[in-house]
């Protein structure tokens, strides 16, 4: 993956996490729609259904950032090598 694609993936993990958090909050509205144990059960299931995806985004984002940093460093080193080769000609 290119550096631009990796940066986009990092951005998308932030967006995905925010969407799942908003879905959790919106799911709490189930308690108003269905008063009693049914609404509570629906709200809990909604939160439990979105929680793994929030955790996945938080788990993957630091790794993607490290991969992006390594890719950037490699690209810079490669460019410096070509610059040195050009000056020796």
PDB file of C-alpha atoms in Angstrom:
ATOM      1  CA  UNK A   1       0.000   0.000   0.000  1.00  0.00           C
ATOM      2  CA  UNK A   2       1.200   3.489  -0.726  1.00  0.00           C
ATOM      3  CA  UNK A   3       1.665   6.158   1.908  1.00  0.00           C
ATOM      4  CA  UNK A   4      -1.465   7.944   0.715  1.00  0.00           C
ATOM      5  CA  UNK A   5      -3.509   4.760   1.044  1.00  0.00           C
ATOM      6  CA  UNK A   6      -2.158   4.133   4.532  1.00  0.00           C
ATOM      7  CA  UNK A   7      -2.988   7.681   5.606  1.00  0.00           C
ATOM      8  CA  UNK A   8      -6.494   7.208   4.230  1.00  0.00           C
ATOM      9  CA  UNK A   9      -6.844   3.937   6.146  1.00  0.00           C
ATOM     10  CA  UNK A  10      -5.869   5.693   9.394  1.00  0.00           C
ATOM     11  CA  UNK A  11      -8.469   8.367   8.697  1.00  0.00           C
ATOM     12  CA  UNK A  12     -11.097   5.730   7.933  1.00  0.00           C
ATOM     13  CA  UNK A  13     -10.449   3.955  11.246  1.00  0.00           C
ATOM     14  CA  UNK A  14     -11.213   7.243  13.030  1.00  0.00           C
ATOM     15  CA  UNK A  15     -14.425   7.670  11.052  1.00  0.00           C
ATOM     16  CA  UNK A  16     -15.490   4.054  11.604  1.00  0.00           C
ATOM     17  CA  UNK A  17     -14.875   4.319  15.342  1.00  0.00           C
ATOM     18  CA  UNK A  18     -16.906   7.539  15.545  1.00  0.00           C
ATOM     19  CA  UNK A  19     -19.788   5.974  13.610  1.00  0.00           C
ATOM     20  CA  UNK A  20     -19.902   2.932  15.898  1.00  0.00           C
ATOM     21  CA  UNK A  21     -19.819   5.134  18.998  1.00  0.00           C
ATOM     22  CA  UNK A  22     -22.705   7.182  17.567  1.00  0.00           C
ATOM     23  CA  UNK A  23     -24.589   3.963  16.840  1.00  0.00           C
ATOM     24  CA  UNK A  24     -24.122   2.912  20.459  1.00  0.00           C
ATOM     25  CA  UNK A  25     -25.488   6.235  21.664  1.00  0.00           C
ATOM     26  CA  UNK A  26     -28.386   6.130  19.207  1.00  0.00           C
ATOM     27  CA  UNK A  27     -29.131   2.563  20.288  1.00  0.00           C
ATOM     28  CA  UNK A  28     -29.828   3.782  23.793  1.00  0.00           C
ATOM     29  CA  UNK A  29     -32.967   5.325  22.307  1.00  0.00           C
ATOM     30  CA  UNK A  30     -34.363   1.770  22.243  1.00  0.00           C
ATOM     31  CA  UNK A  31     -35.109   2.137  25.939  1.00  0.00           C
ATOM     32  CA  UNK A  32     -37.532   4.965  25.124  1.00  0.00           C
ATOM     33  CA  UNK A  33     -39.132   3.120  22.215  1.00  0.00           C
ATOM     34  CA  UNK A  34     -39.659  -0.077  24.196  1.00  0.00           C
ATOM     35  CA  UNK A  35     -40.049   0.682  27.883  1.00  0.00           C
ATOM     36  CA  UNK A  36     -39.080  -2.060  30.245  1.00  0.00           C
ATOM     37  CA  UNK A  37     -36.814  -5.060  29.886  1.00  0.00           C
ATOM     38  CA  UNK A  38     -37.266  -5.311  26.095  1.00  0.00           C
ATOM     39  CA  UNK A  39     -35.835  -1.838  25.489  1.00  0.00           C
ATOM     40  CA  UNK A  40     -33.006  -2.449  27.913  1.00  0.00           C
ATOM     41  CA  UNK A  41     -32.184  -5.762  26.201  1.00  0.00           C
ATOM     42  CA  UNK A  42     -32.207  -4.109  22.766  1.00  0.00           C
ATOM     43  CA  UNK A  43     -29.958  -1.272  23.976  1.00  0.00           C
ATOM     44  CA  UNK A  44     -27.488  -3.690  25.581  1.00  0.00           C
ATOM     45  CA  UNK A  45     -27.384  -5.872  22.469  1.00  0.00           C
ATOM     46  CA  UNK A  46     -26.816  -2.791  20.321  1.00  0.00           C
ATOM     47  CA  UNK A  47     -23.886  -1.668  22.463  1.00  0.00           C
ATOM     48  CA  UNK A  48     -22.444  -5.185  22.602  1.00  0.00           C
ATOM     49  CA  UNK A  49     -22.837  -5.488  18.832  1.00  0.00           C
ATOM     50  CA  UNK A  50     -20.897  -2.271  18.157  1.00  0.00           C
ATOM     51  CA  UNK A  51     -18.262  -2.607  20.874  1.00  0.00           C
ATOM     52  CA  UNK A  52     -16.066  -5.168  19.025  1.00  0.00           C
ATOM     53  CA  UNK A  53     -15.803  -2.843  16.029  1.00  0.00           C
ATOM     54  CA  UNK A  54     -14.776   0.080  18.226  1.00  0.00           C
ATOM     55  CA  UNK A  55     -12.099  -2.103  19.808  1.00  0.00           C
ATOM     56  CA  UNK A  56     -10.904  -3.312  16.382  1.00  0.00           C
ATOM     57  CA  UNK A  57     -10.477   0.278  15.151  1.00  0.00           C
ATOM     58  CA  UNK A  58      -8.558   1.246  18.281  1.00  0.00           C
ATOM     59  CA  UNK A  59      -6.417  -1.891  17.982  1.00  0.00           C
ATOM     60  CA  UNK A  60      -5.538  -1.385  14.320  1.00  0.00           C
ATOM     61  CA  UNK A  61      -4.974   2.394  14.247  1.00  0.00           C
ATOM     62  CA  UNK A  62      -1.617   2.457  16.130  1.00  0.00           C
ATOM     63  CA  UNK A  63      -0.318  -0.344  13.935  1.00  0.00           C
ATOM     64  CA  UNK A  64      -1.344   1.492  10.782  1.00  0.00           C
ATOM     65  CA  UNK A  65       0.317   4.664  12.079  1.00  0.00           C
ATOM     66  CA  UNK A  66       3.564   2.752  12.757  1.00  0.00           C
ATOM     67  CA  UNK A  67       3.365   1.180   9.302  1.00  0.00           C
ATOM     68  CA  UNK A  68       2.820   4.616   7.749  1.00  0.00           C
ATOM     69  CA  UNK A  69       5.823   6.015   9.649  1.00  0.00           C
ATOM     70  CA  UNK A  70       8.021   3.112   8.523  1.00  0.00           C
ATOM     71  CA  UNK A  71       6.816   3.514   4.944  1.00  0.00           C
ATOM     72  CA  UNK A  72       7.550   7.257   5.036  1.00  0.00           C
ATOM     73  CA  UNK A  73      11.021   6.667   6.466  1.00  0.00           C
ATOM     74  CA  UNK A  74      11.748   4.057   3.805  1.00  0.00           C
ATOM     75  CA  UNK A  75      10.540   6.396   1.059  1.00  0.00           C
ATOM     76  CA  UNK A  76      12.710   9.251   2.350  1.00  0.00           C
ATOM     77  CA  UNK A  77      15.765   6.980   2.552  1.00  0.00           C
ATOM     78  CA  UNK A  78      15.113   5.734  -0.974  1.00  0.00           C
ATOM     79  CA  UNK A  79      14.837   9.317  -2.266  1.00  0.00           C
ATOM     80  CA  UNK A  80      18.073  10.284  -0.521  1.00  0.00           C
ATOM     81  CA  UNK A  81      19.858   7.332  -2.142  1.00  0.00           C
ATOM     82  CA  UNK A  82      18.697   8.466  -5.587  1.00  0.00           C
ATOM     83  CA  UNK A  83      19.746  12.045  -4.843  1.00  0.00           C
ATOM     84  CA  UNK A  84      23.251  10.878  -3.928  1.00  0.00           C
ATOM     85  CA  UNK A  85      23.457   8.790  -7.113  1.00  0.00           C
ATOM     86  CA  UNK A  86      22.412  11.786  -9.227  1.00  0.00           C
ATOM     87  CA  UNK A  87      25.084  14.060  -7.756  1.00  0.00           C
ATOM     88  CA  UNK A  88      27.855  11.532  -8.456  1.00  0.00           C
ATOM     89  CA  UNK A  89      27.129  11.498 -12.180  1.00  0.00           C
TER      90      UNK A  89
END
